[in-house]
Coordinates of C-alpha atoms in Angstrom, one line a residue:
X1 CA -12.0 43.2 -36.4
X2 CA -10.2 40.1 -35.0
X3 CA -7.0 41.0 -36.7
X4 CA -7.0 44.5 -34.8
X5 CA -7.4 42.9 -31.7
X6 CA -4.5 40.3 -32.1
X7 CA -2.1 43.2 -33.2
X8 CA -3.4 45.6 -30.5
X9 CA -0.5 44.7 -28.2
X10 CA 2.0 45.8 -31.0
X11 CA 0.2 49.4 -30.8
X12 CA 1.6 49.8 -27.5
X13 CA 5.4 49.1 -28.6
X14 CA 5.5 52.6 -30.2
X15 CA 5.5 54.1 -26.6
X16 CA 8.9 52.2 -26.0
X17 CA 10.4 53.9 -28.9
X18 CA 11.5 56.8 -26.8
X19 CA 13.3 54.4 -24.3
X20 CA 15.0 52.3 -26.8
X21 CA 18.2 52.9 -25.3
X22 CA 17.5 51.8 -22.0
X23 CA 15.7 48.5 -23.6
X24 CA 19.2 48.0 -25.4
X25 CA 21.1 48.3 -22.2
X26 CA 18.4 46.1 -20.5
X27 CA 18.9 43.3 -23.3
X28 CA 22.6 43.3 -22.8
X29 CA 22.0 42.9 -19.2
X30 CA 19.8 40.1 -19.8
X31 CA 22.2 38.2 -21.8
X32 CA 24.9 38.3 -19.5
X33 CA 22.6 37.2 -16.7
X34 CA 21.5 34.3 -18.9
X35 CA 25.0 33.2 -19.6
X36 CA 25.9 33.1 -15.9
X37 CA 22.8 31.5 -15.2
X38 CA 23.9 28.6 -17.7
X39 CA 27.4 28.5 -16.5
X40 CA 26.4 28.1 -12.8
X41 CA 25.0 24.4 -12.8
X42 CA 28.0 23.4 -14.9
X43 CA 30.5 24.7 -12.0
X44 CA 28.4 22.7 -9.3
X45 CA 28.7 19.5 -11.6
X46 CA 32.5 20.1 -11.8
X47 CA 32.4 20.3 -8.0
X48 CA 30.4 17.1 -7.5
X49 CA 32.7 15.2 -9.7
X50 CA 35.8 16.5 -8.4
X51 CA 34.8 15.9 -4.7
X52 CA 33.6 12.3 -5.9
X53 CA 37.0 11.4 -7.3
X54 CA 38.5 12.8 -4.4
X55 CA 40.3 15.7 -6.0
X56 CA 42.6 18.5 -4.6
X57 CA 41.0 20.8 -1.9
X58 CA 42.6 23.7 -3.7
X59 CA 40.4 23.1 -6.6
X60 CA 37.2 22.3 -4.9
X61 CA 38.2 25.9 -3.0
X62 CA 38.7 27.7 -6.4
X63 CA 35.2 26.4 -8.0
X64 CA 33.4 27.4 -4.6
X65 CA 34.9 30.8 -5.2
X66 CA 34.0 31.0 -8.7
X67 CA 30.5 29.8 -7.9
X68 CA 30.3 32.7 -5.1
X69 CA 31.4 35.4 -7.5
X70 CA 29.0 34.4 -10.1
X71 CA 25.9 34.3 -7.5
X72 CA 27.0 37.7 -6.4
X73 CA 27.3 39.2 -10.3
X74 CA 24.0 37.5 -11.0
X75 CA 22.1 39.0 -7.9
X76 CA 23.7 42.7 -8.6
X77 CA 22.7 42.3 -12.3
X78 CA 19.2 41.3 -11.3
X79 CA 18.6 44.2 -9.4
X80 CA 19.8 46.4 -12.2
X81 CA 17.7 44.7 -14.6
X82 CA 14.7 45.0 -12.3
X83 CA 15.0 48.8 -11.8
X84 CA 15.6 49.3 -15.6
X85 CA 12.4 47.2 -16.6
X86 CA 10.5 49.1 -14.3
X87 CA 12.0 52.5 -15.4
X88 CA 11.3 51.6 -19.0
X89 CA 7.6 50.4 -18.1
X90 CA 6.8 53.8 -16.3
X91 CA 8.1 55.9 -18.7
X92 CA 6.5 54.3 -21.5
X93 CA 3.0 54.0 -19.7
X94 CA 3.2 57.5 -18.3
X95 CA 3.2 58.8 -21.9
X96 CA 0.3 56.9 -22.7
X97 CA -1.5 58.2 -19.3
X98 CA -0.8 61.6 -20.7
X99 CA -2.0 60.9 -24.1
X100 CA -5.3 59.5 -22.7
X101 CA -6.0 62.4 -20.2
X102 CA -5.1 64.8 -23.0
X103 CA -7.7 63.0 -25.5
X104 CA -10.4 63.0 -22.7
X105 CA -10.0 66.6 -22.0
X106 CA -10.8 67.5 -25.5
X107 CA -14.0 65.2 -25.5
X108 CA -17.3 67.0 -25.6
X109 CA -19.6 67.4 -22.4
X110 CA -21.9 64.7 -23.5
X111 CA -19.1 62.1 -23.2
X112 CA -18.3 63.8 -19.6
X113 CA -21.6 63.6 -18.5
X114 CA -22.1 60.2 -18.8
X115 CA -18.8 59.4 -16.9
X116 CA -17.8 60.0 -13.1
X117 CA -14.6 61.4 -12.2
X118 CA -13.9 58.4 -10.2
X119 CA -14.6 56.1 -13.1
X120 CA -12.3 58.3 -15.4
X121 CA -9.4 57.9 -12.9
X122 CA -9.7 54.1 -12.9
X123 CA -9.8 54.2 -16.8
X124 CA -6.9 56.6 -17.2
X125 CA -4.6 55.0 -14.3
X126 CA -6.2 51.8 -13.5
X127 CA -6.3 50.1 -17.0
X128 CA -2.7 51.8 -17.8
X129 CA -1.3 50.4 -14.5
X130 CA -2.2 46.9 -15.5
X131 CA 0.0 47.5 -18.9
X132 CA 2.6 48.9 -17.1
X133 CA 3.0 45.7 -14.9
X134 CA 3.2 43.8 -17.9
X135 CA 5.7 45.7 -19.6
X136 CA 7.9 46.1 -16.4
X137 CA 8.6 42.4 -16.7
X138 CA 7.9 41.9 -20.6
X139 CA 11.7 42.0 -21.7
X140 CA 13.0 40.2 -18.5
X141 CA 10.5 37.6 -18.3
X142 CA 9.2 37.2 -21.9
X143 CA 12.2 37.6 -24.0
X144 CA 14.8 36.2 -21.1
X145 CA 12.8 33.3 -20.6
X146 CA 12.8 32.3 -24.4
X147 CA 16.6 33.0 -24.8
X148 CA 17.4 31.1 -21.4
X149 CA 15.1 28.2 -22.9
X150 CA 17.1 28.3 -26.0
X151 CA 20.2 28.2 -24.1
X152 CA 19.3 25.4 -21.7
X153 CA 18.0 23.2 -24.9
X154 CA 20.9 23.8 -26.9
X155 CA 23.5 22.8 -24.1
X156 CA 21.6 19.6 -23.3
X157 CA 21.5 18.6 -27.1
X158 CA 25.4 18.6 -26.7
X159 CA 25.5 16.4 -23.4
X160 CA 22.5 14.0 -24.0
X161 CA 20.2 14.5 -27.1
X162 CA 17.6 11.8 -26.1
X163 CA 17.0 13.7 -22.7
X164 CA 17.0 17.0 -24.7
X165 CA 14.4 15.7 -26.7
X166 CA 12.1 15.2 -24.0
X167 CA 12.9 18.4 -22.6
X168 CA 11.9 20.2 -25.9
X169 CA 8.9 18.2 -26.4
X170 CA 7.8 19.6 -22.8
X171 CA 8.7 23.1 -23.7
X172 CA 7.0 23.1 -27.1
X173 CA 3.9 21.6 -25.5
X174 CA 3.8 24.0 -22.7
X175 CA 4.3 27.1 -24.9
X176 CA 1.8 26.1 -27.4
X177 CA -0.7 25.3 -24.8
X178 CA 0.1 28.9 -23.2
X179 CA -0.4 30.4 -26.8
X180 CA -3.6 28.5 -27.4
X181 CA -5.4 29.7 -24.2
X182 CA -3.7 33.2 -23.7
X183 CA -7.1 35.0 -24.3
X184 CA -9.0 32.8 -22.3
X185 CA -9.2 35.5 -19.2
X186 CA -9.2 38.6 -21.5
X187 CA -12.9 39.2 -21.2
X188 CA -13.2 38.3 -17.6
X189 CA -10.6 40.8 -16.9
X190 CA -12.1 43.4 -19.0
X191 CA -15.5 42.9 -16.7
X192 CA -13.1 43.0 -13.6
X193 CA -11.4 46.3 -14.6
X194 CA -15.3 47.7 -15.4
X195 CA -16.6 46.7 -11.9
X196 CA -13.4 48.0 -10.2
X197 CA -14.1 51.6 -12.3
X198 CA -17.8 51.6 -11.3
X199 CA -16.7 51.1 -7.6
X200 CA -14.5 53.9 -7.7
X201 CA -16.9 56.2 -9.7
X202 CA -19.5 55.2 -6.8
X203 CA -16.7 56.1 -3.9
X204 CA -16.1 59.4 -5.8
X205 CA -19.8 60.3 -6.2
X206 CA -20.7 59.7 -2.5
X207 CA -17.6 61.6 -1.2
X208 CA -18.4 64.4 -3.2
X209 CA -21.7 64.5 -1.9
X210 CA -21.1 64.0 1.8
X211 CA -23.1 66.9 3.0
X212 CA -26.2 65.5 1.3
X213 CA -25.2 61.8 2.7
X214 CA -24.6 63.0 6.4
X215 CA -27.6 65.5 6.4
X216 CA -30.3 63.1 4.8
X217 CA -29.3 60.1 6.8
X218 CA -28.3 58.2 3.8
X219 CA -25.0 56.3 5.2
X220 CA -26.9 53.2 5.8
X221 CA -28.0 53.1 2.0
X222 CA -24.6 54.3 0.7
X223 CA -23.0 51.4 2.6
X224 CA -25.4 48.8 1.1
X225 CA -24.6 50.1 -2.4
X226 CA -20.9 50.1 -1.7
X227 CA -21.0 46.3 -0.1
X228 CA -23.0 45.3 -3.6
X229 CA -20.3 47.2 -5.7
X230 CA -17.6 45.3 -3.4
X231 CA -19.0 42.2 -4.3
X232 CA -19.3 42.6 -7.7
X233 CA -15.6 43.5 -8.0
X234 CA -14.8 40.4 -5.6
X235 CA -17.1 38.0 -8.1
X236 CA -15.4 39.5 -11.3
X237 CA -12.1 39.4 -10.2
X238 CA -12.3 35.9 -8.9
X239 CA -13.7 34.5 -12.1
X240 CA -11.1 36.4 -13.9
X241 CA -8.1 35.1 -11.9
X242 CA -9.5 31.2 -11.9
X243 CA -9.3 31.8 -15.9
X244 CA -5.9 33.3 -15.9
X245 CA -4.3 30.8 -13.9
X246 CA -5.4 28.2 -16.4
X247 CA -2.3 28.5 -18.5
X248 CA 0.1 28.3 -15.3
X249 CA -2.0 25.1 -13.8
X250 CA -1.4 23.5 -17.2
X251 CA 2.4 24.0 -17.3
X252 CA 2.6 22.5 -13.8
X253 CA 1.1 19.3 -14.8
X254 CA 3.3 19.0 -18.0
X255 CA 6.4 20.0 -15.8
X256 CA 5.7 17.3 -13.3
X257 CA 5.7 14.8 -16.3
X258 CA 8.8 16.3 -17.6
X259 CA 10.7 16.1 -14.8
X260 CA 9.7 12.4 -13.9
X261 CA 10.7 11.1 -17.2
X262 CA 14.0 13.0 -17.2
X263 CA 15.0 11.8 -13.7
X264 CA 14.1 8.3 -14.6
X265 CA 16.3 8.3 -17.6
X266 CA 19.1 10.0 -15.8
X267 CA 19.1 7.5 -13.1
X268 CA 19.2 4.7 -15.9
X269 CA 22.3 6.3 -17.4
X270 CA 23.9 6.4 -14.3
X271 CA 23.5 3.1 -13.0
X272 CA 24.8 1.9 -16.3
X273 CA 28.0 4.2 -15.9
X274 CA 27.2 6.3 -19.1
X275 CA 26.9 9.7 -16.9
X276 CA 28.7 10.8 -14.0
X277 CA 26.8 11.8 -10.4
X278 CA 27.7 15.5 -11.5
X279 CA 26.3 15.3 -14.8
X280 CA 22.9 13.7 -13.4
X281 CA 22.8 16.6 -11.0
X282 CA 23.2 18.7 -14.0
X283 CA 20.2 17.0 -16.1
X284 CA 18.1 17.8 -12.6
X285 CA 19.2 21.2 -12.3
X286 CA 18.8 22.3 -16.1
X287 CA 15.0 20.5 -15.7
X288 CA 14.5 22.8 -12.6
X289 CA 15.8 25.7 -14.6
X290 CA 13.7 24.9 -17.7
X291 CA 10.7 25.2 -15.3
X292 CA 11.5 28.7 -14.3
X293 CA 11.2 30.6 -17.6
X294 CA 8.2 28.5 -18.6
X295 CA 6.5 29.4 -15.2
X296 CA 7.3 33.0 -15.8
X297 CA 6.0 32.9 -19.0
X298 CA 2.7 31.5 -17.5
X299 CA 2.7 34.4 -14.9
X300 CA 3.3 36.5 -17.7
X301 CA 0.4 35.1 -19.6
X302 CA -1.7 36.1 -16.6
X303 CA -0.3 39.7 -16.7
X304 CA -0.8 39.6 -20.4
X305 CA -4.7 38.9 -20.3
X306 CA -4.9 41.8 -17.6
X307 CA -2.9 44.1 -19.9
X308 CA -4.5 43.4 -22.8
X309 CA -8.0 44.0 -21.3
X310 CA -6.6 47.4 -20.1
X311 CA -5.1 47.9 -23.2
X312 CA -8.8 47.3 -25.3
X313 CA -10.7 49.9 -22.8
X314 CA -7.8 52.3 -23.4
X315 CA -8.0 52.1 -27.1
X316 CA -11.7 52.1 -26.9
X317 CA -11.3 55.4 -25.0
X318 CA -9.0 56.8 -27.4
X319 CA -11.1 55.7 -30.4
X320 CA -14.0 58.0 -29.1
X321 CA -14.3 61.2 -31.3
X322 CA -15.5 64.4 -29.8
X323 CA -18.7 65.8 -31.7
X324 CA -17.0 69.2 -31.5
X325 CA -14.9 69.3 -34.9
X326 CA -12.6 72.0 -34.3
X327 CA -12.3 74.8 -37.0
X328 CA -8.8 76.4 -38.5
X329 CA -9.8 80.2 -38.4
X330 CA -7.4 81.9 -36.0
X331 CA -8.6 85.4 -36.4
X332 CA -11.4 87.4 -35.1
X333 CA -12.0 91.4 -35.3
X334 CA -10.2 93.5 -32.6
X335 CA -12.1 94.8 -29.8
X336 CA -15.5 93.8 -28.5
X337 CA -17.3 91.1 -30.4
X338 CA -20.6 91.0 -31.8
X339 CA -22.8 87.8 -31.1
X340 CA -25.6 86.3 -33.2
X341 CA -27.8 83.3 -32.8
X342 CA -29.5 82.6 -35.8
X343 CA -32.5 80.1 -35.6
X344 CA -30.8 77.8 -33.0
X345 CA -32.3 74.4 -32.3
X346 CA -30.9 72.3 -29.4
X347 CA -31.2 69.4 -27.0
X348 CA -29.3 67.2 -24.7
X349 CA -31.1 63.9 -26.0
X350 CA -33.2 63.6 -29.0
X351 CA -36.4 63.2 -27.1
X352 CA -36.0 66.4 -25.0
X353 CA -35.5 69.6 -27.0
X354 CA -34.0 72.4 -24.9
X355 CA -34.0 75.4 -27.2
X356 CA -36.3 76.3 -29.9
X357 CA -35.6 78.5 -32.5
X358 CA -33.5 81.2 -30.6
X359 CA -32.7 84.1 -32.7
X360 CA -31.1 87.2 -31.6
X361 CA -28.1 89.5 -32.2
X362 CA -25.8 91.6 -30.0
X363 CA -23.7 94.7 -31.1
X364 CA -20.1 95.0 -30.1
X365 CA -19.8 96.4 -26.6
X366 CA -23.7 95.4 -25.7
X367 CA -24.8 93.8 -22.9
X368 CA -27.7 91.2 -22.5
X369 CA -29.7 90.3 -19.4
X370 CA -30.9 86.5 -19.5
X371 CA -33.7 85.7 -17.4
X372 CA -36.1 82.6 -17.1
X373 CA -37.0 80.1 -14.7
X374 CA -34.9 76.9 -14.1
X375 CA -34.9 74.9 -17.3
X376 CA -35.7 77.8 -19.7
X377 CA -32.5 77.3 -21.4
X378 CA -30.2 80.1 -20.1
X379 CA -27.2 78.1 -19.4
X380 CA -27.7 76.2 -22.5
X381 CA -27.2 79.3 -24.6
X382 CA -23.7 79.8 -22.6
X383 CA -22.7 76.3 -23.4
X384 CA -23.9 76.5 -27.2
X385 CA -21.3 79.9 -27.3
X386 CA -18.4 78.2 -25.7
X387 CA -18.8 75.2 -27.9
X388 CA -19.3 72.8 -24.9
X389 CA -21.9 71.3 -27.2
X390 CA -23.0 71.2 -31.0
X391 CA -26.4 72.6 -31.9
X392 CA -29.0 70.7 -33.7
X393 CA -29.4 73.1 -36.4
X394 CA -28.7 77.0 -36.9
X395 CA -25.5 79.2 -36.6
X396 CA -23.8 80.8 -34.0
X397 CA -21.6 83.8 -34.9
X398 CA -18.9 85.6 -32.9
X399 CA -17.5 88.9 -34.5
X400 CA -19.2 87.9 -37.6
X401 CA -17.6 84.5 -37.7
X402 CA -19.4 81.2 -37.4
X403 CA -17.8 79.5 -34.3
X404 CA -17.6 76.2 -36.0
X405 CA -14.9 77.5 -38.2
X406 CA -13.0 79.0 -35.2
X407 CA -10.0 76.7 -33.7
X408 CA -11.0 76.2 -30.1
X409 CA -7.8 78.3 -28.9
X410 CA -8.7 81.3 -30.8
X411 CA -12.4 81.2 -29.3
X412 CA -11.3 80.5 -25.8
X413 CA -8.6 83.2 -26.2
X414 CA -11.2 85.8 -26.5
X415 CA -14.2 84.7 -24.8
X416 CA -14.4 84.3 -20.8
X417 CA -17.1 82.6 -18.6
X418 CA -17.8 83.2 -14.8
X419 CA -19.7 80.3 -13.4
X420 CA -21.4 79.9 -10.0
X421 CA -19.5 76.5 -9.5
X422 CA -16.2 78.1 -9.0
X423 CA -13.2 75.3 -9.3
X424 CA -10.0 76.1 -7.4
X425 CA -6.9 74.0 -7.8
X426 CA -4.4 73.0 -5.4
X427 CA -1.6 75.8 -5.7
X428 CA -1.0 79.2 -4.7
X429 CA -3.3 82.1 -4.9
X430 CA -1.3 83.4 -7.9
X431 CA -1.7 80.0 -9.8
X432 CA -5.4 80.0 -9.2
X433 CA -5.6 83.5 -10.6
X434 CA -3.6 83.0 -13.6
X435 CA -4.4 79.2 -14.2
X436 CA -0.6 78.6 -14.0
X437 CA 0.3 81.2 -16.7
X438 CA 3.5 82.5 -15.7
X439 CA 3.2 85.2 -18.5
X440 CA 0.8 87.1 -16.3
X441 CA 2.7 89.5 -14.1
X442 CA 2.0 90.6 -10.5
X443 CA 1.4 94.0 -11.4
X444 CA -1.5 93.0 -13.6
X445 CA -3.0 90.7 -11.0
X446 CA -3.2 93.5 -8.4
X447 CA -4.4 95.8 -10.8
X448 CA -7.5 93.5 -11.6
X449 CA -8.0 92.3 -8.1
X450 CA -8.0 96.2 -7.1
X451 CA -10.7 96.9 -8.9
X452 CA -12.8 94.0 -7.5
X453 CA -12.2 94.9 -4.0
X454 CA -9.7 92.1 -3.3
X455 CA -6.7 94.0 -2.7
X456 CA -7.2 94.3 0.8
X457 CA -8.0 90.5 1.6
X458 CA -4.7 89.6 -0.4
X459 CA -2.5 92.2 1.6
X460 CA -3.9 90.5 4.9
X461 CA -2.8 87.1 3.9
X462 CA 0.3 86.3 5.4
X463 CA 2.1 85.1 2.1
X464 CA 0.1 87.3 -0.2
X465 CA -0.4 86.0 -3.7
X466 CA 1.9 83.0 -2.7
X467 CA -0.6 81.7 -0.2
X468 CA -1.5 78.0 -0.7
X469 CA -5.1 77.1 -1.5
X470 CA -6.1 73.7 -1.2
X471 CA -8.1 71.9 -4.0
X472 CA -11.8 72.6 -4.1
X473 CA -11.7 76.0 -2.3
X474 CA -11.9 74.8 1.4
X475 CA -9.6 77.4 2.4
X476 CA -11.8 80.4 1.0
X477 CA -15.2 81.4 1.6
X478 CA -18.0 81.1 -1.3
X479 CA -17.9 84.6 -1.8
X480 CA -14.1 85.0 -2.0
X481 CA -14.0 81.9 -4.5
X482 CA -16.4 83.8 -6.7
X483 CA -14.4 87.2 -6.7
X484 CA -11.3 85.0 -7.6
X485 CA -13.2 83.4 -10.5
X486 CA -14.0 87.1 -11.5
X487 CA -10.6 88.3 -11.5
X488 CA -9.3 85.1 -13.2
X489 CA -11.7 85.7 -16.2
X490 CA -10.8 89.4 -16.5
X491 CA -7.0 88.9 -16.2
X492 CA -7.5 87.1 -19.7
X493 CA -8.9 90.6 -20.9
X494 CA -11.6 88.9 -23.0
X495 CA -13.7 90.6 -25.6
X496 CA -16.7 88.7 -24.6
X497 CA -17.9 87.8 -21.2
X498 CA -20.4 85.3 -20.1
X499 CA -21.4 85.6 -16.3
X500 CA -23.7 83.3 -14.8
X501 CA -24.9 85.4 -11.7
X502 CA -21.4 86.2 -10.6
X503 CA -23.0 88.0 -7.2
X504 CA -25.3 85.1 -6.3
X505 CA -22.9 84.2 -3.1
X506 CA -22.3 87.7 -2.0
X507 CA -24.1 89.6 0.4
X508 CA -25.9 93.0 -0.7
X509 CA -23.1 95.6 0.2
X510 CA -20.5 93.5 -1.5
X511 CA -22.5 92.9 -4.6
X512 CA -23.1 96.8 -4.8
X513 CA -19.5 97.4 -4.8
X514 CA -18.6 94.6 -6.9
X515 CA -21.2 95.7 -9.7
X516 CA -19.2 99.1 -10.0
X517 CA -16.0 97.1 -10.5
X518 CA -17.7 94.7 -13.0
X519 CA -19.1 97.7 -14.7
X520 CA -15.5 99.3 -15.1
X521 CA -13.8 96.0 -16.2
X522 CA -16.7 95.3 -18.9
X523 CA -16.4 98.7 -20.5
X524 CA -14.4 97.5 -23.5
X525 CA -16.1 94.1 -24.1
X526 CA -19.5 92.7 -24.7
X527 CA -21.5 91.0 -22.1
X528 CA -24.1 88.0 -21.4
X529 CA -25.4 88.0 -17.8
X530 CA -27.6 85.1 -16.6
X531 CA -29.3 86.7 -13.8
X532 CA -31.1 85.3 -10.7
X533 CA -31.3 88.8 -9.2
X534 CA -33.0 92.0 -10.8
X535 CA -30.6 94.3 -9.5
X536 CA -27.7 92.4 -11.7
X537 CA -29.7 93.9 -14.7
X538 CA -29.5 97.6 -14.0
X539 CA -26.6 98.0 -16.5
X540 CA -27.6 95.8 -19.3
X541 CA -28.6 97.3 -22.8
X542 CA -31.0 94.3 -23.6
X543 CA -33.2 91.8 -22.0
X544 CA -34.3 88.3 -23.2
X545 CA -36.7 86.4 -21.0
X546 CA -36.7 82.6 -21.8
X547 CA -39.2 80.2 -21.0
X548 CA -39.1 76.3 -21.8
X549 CA -36.5 77.1 -24.4
X550 CA -38.4 79.7 -26.4
X551 CA -37.9 83.5 -26.3
X552 CA -40.8 85.4 -24.7
X553 CA -39.3 88.7 -25.0
X554 CA -36.4 90.5 -26.5
X555 CA -35.5 94.2 -26.7
X556 CA -34.0 97.0 -24.9
X557 CA -34.1 96.8 -21.3
X558 CA -35.5 100.6 -20.8
X559 CA -38.3 100.0 -23.6
X560 CA -39.1 96.7 -21.7
X561 CA -39.1 98.3 -18.5
X562 CA -41.5 101.2 -19.5
X563 CA -43.8 98.9 -21.4
X564 CA -46.3 97.8 -18.6
X565 CA -47.5 94.7 -20.5
X566 CA -44.1 93.2 -20.7
X567 CA -43.2 90.4 -18.8
X568 CA -39.8 92.1 -17.3
X569 CA -41.8 95.3 -16.4
X570 CA -44.4 92.8 -14.4
X571 CA -41.0 91.3 -12.8
X572 CA -39.8 94.7 -11.6
X573 CA -43.3 95.9 -10.4
X574 CA -43.9 92.8 -8.3
X575 CA -40.2 92.1 -8.0
X576 CA -41.2 88.3 -8.4
X577 CA -37.5 87.1 -7.8
X578 CA -38.9 83.3 -7.5
X579 CA -39.7 83.6 -11.3
X580 CA -36.0 84.0 -12.1
X581 CA -34.7 80.7 -10.0

């Protein structure tokens, strides 16, 4: 396990392969910059020695001109290197963001039920950003610093090996110290990321429920929780920062000792006449330059610890496997699909069973009305049918095929669902109807919305299908959003449709006209209608009454309506709608 943690950073390097040409260009520019940085102090040394010897003014001006030219080149290349390094980092980590998001979208609903959207945003973006910050300067400050260190020490061994040995000892001790304590703040940084994710999740949750917060006078309570969450972020962040700066503090102490020793040795050599004043300056300048890459390495150790904590959380997320094992079967029978539940048992948690021995069958083209009180298991049946969850035991077949053997694409291509909670996206009306599928033509859209009675509403919009809708559906009414959801599903021409009370947000007149359109659209498909109004069940073929996850009644709507002892008949006689809620 420890070995996996140690090599985890190398796992991230695979995302740098697509940007390898930019990496090569970046390395080339780095080598040029380092060479110029090594030459710079030597020009100053020559300038000082020439001035001390009262050399020609022309020589001094030439040296000054060369110094300025090199300084300008260093600045220009530094800007280019900074741009390239950030470009490389964002290209690489954006692909990682995409992989994590795609992975999360494929995870089962048990996972998503345990995570808030705010927390997932922090996991997908916040954790990866910490890695991006590290990789943005990894090549520049890690590789570049090591090359610069080697160049400085190599040149110092040529000039004066005793001082070079002192500088080498300082460098080796500094690097070994940083390596030895490189993971000191990783655990604390992980806790800091988790605290931040919890804060984002809390904010998202409260903003999403703003109506309840305001109408129930919960703002003081929310602010109290917010301050507690913020304090947790601050405390965990402070601890993580204090641990991350330990490598940098250690190098500062070592550098102070090193500079003192080098200056004392350099002054001693100068007083004995063994080196010039320019060479003494060179010793000092190279010692200062030696500190820069070591300090950069120390800073990168802090970024490394944040990046490694983000990487651990990202790898942990990517290692989670969905309980929904996708099948390989791609083919279902043409036309309306049969539905069969064979002794299905299901629970969201082990200690709370939701469905008990659900057993029924629908022939192709039949419509089933599901009724029952809240918590009876109506929605659970639809979720199992769409493979949002796995059943505990039993078999569900669509078109005679076990849904566990089907690929999810094949399943969703033939099955559609209309829910009460309609999700509208930031885009045009056309995009929301087609879910950004460009292969659906405007003629197909108009034909479908006309059947649903939406044509007049769309024609009255200034930009028609190009009208922009805001995310969340704030720009349309609840009834219009539900009509759009119906149109969206029927545009896919499904062979099995599940409708969770498609008219719950509509007035009686609109519901009546809509019911005719839905009947027309469902002529050639099998349908399951979860009902909260008895009027929605007038066209169904069969009725199923659920109670606490068990089937109380299942049979022909007409026969159940005519049987005075049936539960459905009693509902019709008393119009007890509350029993369906």
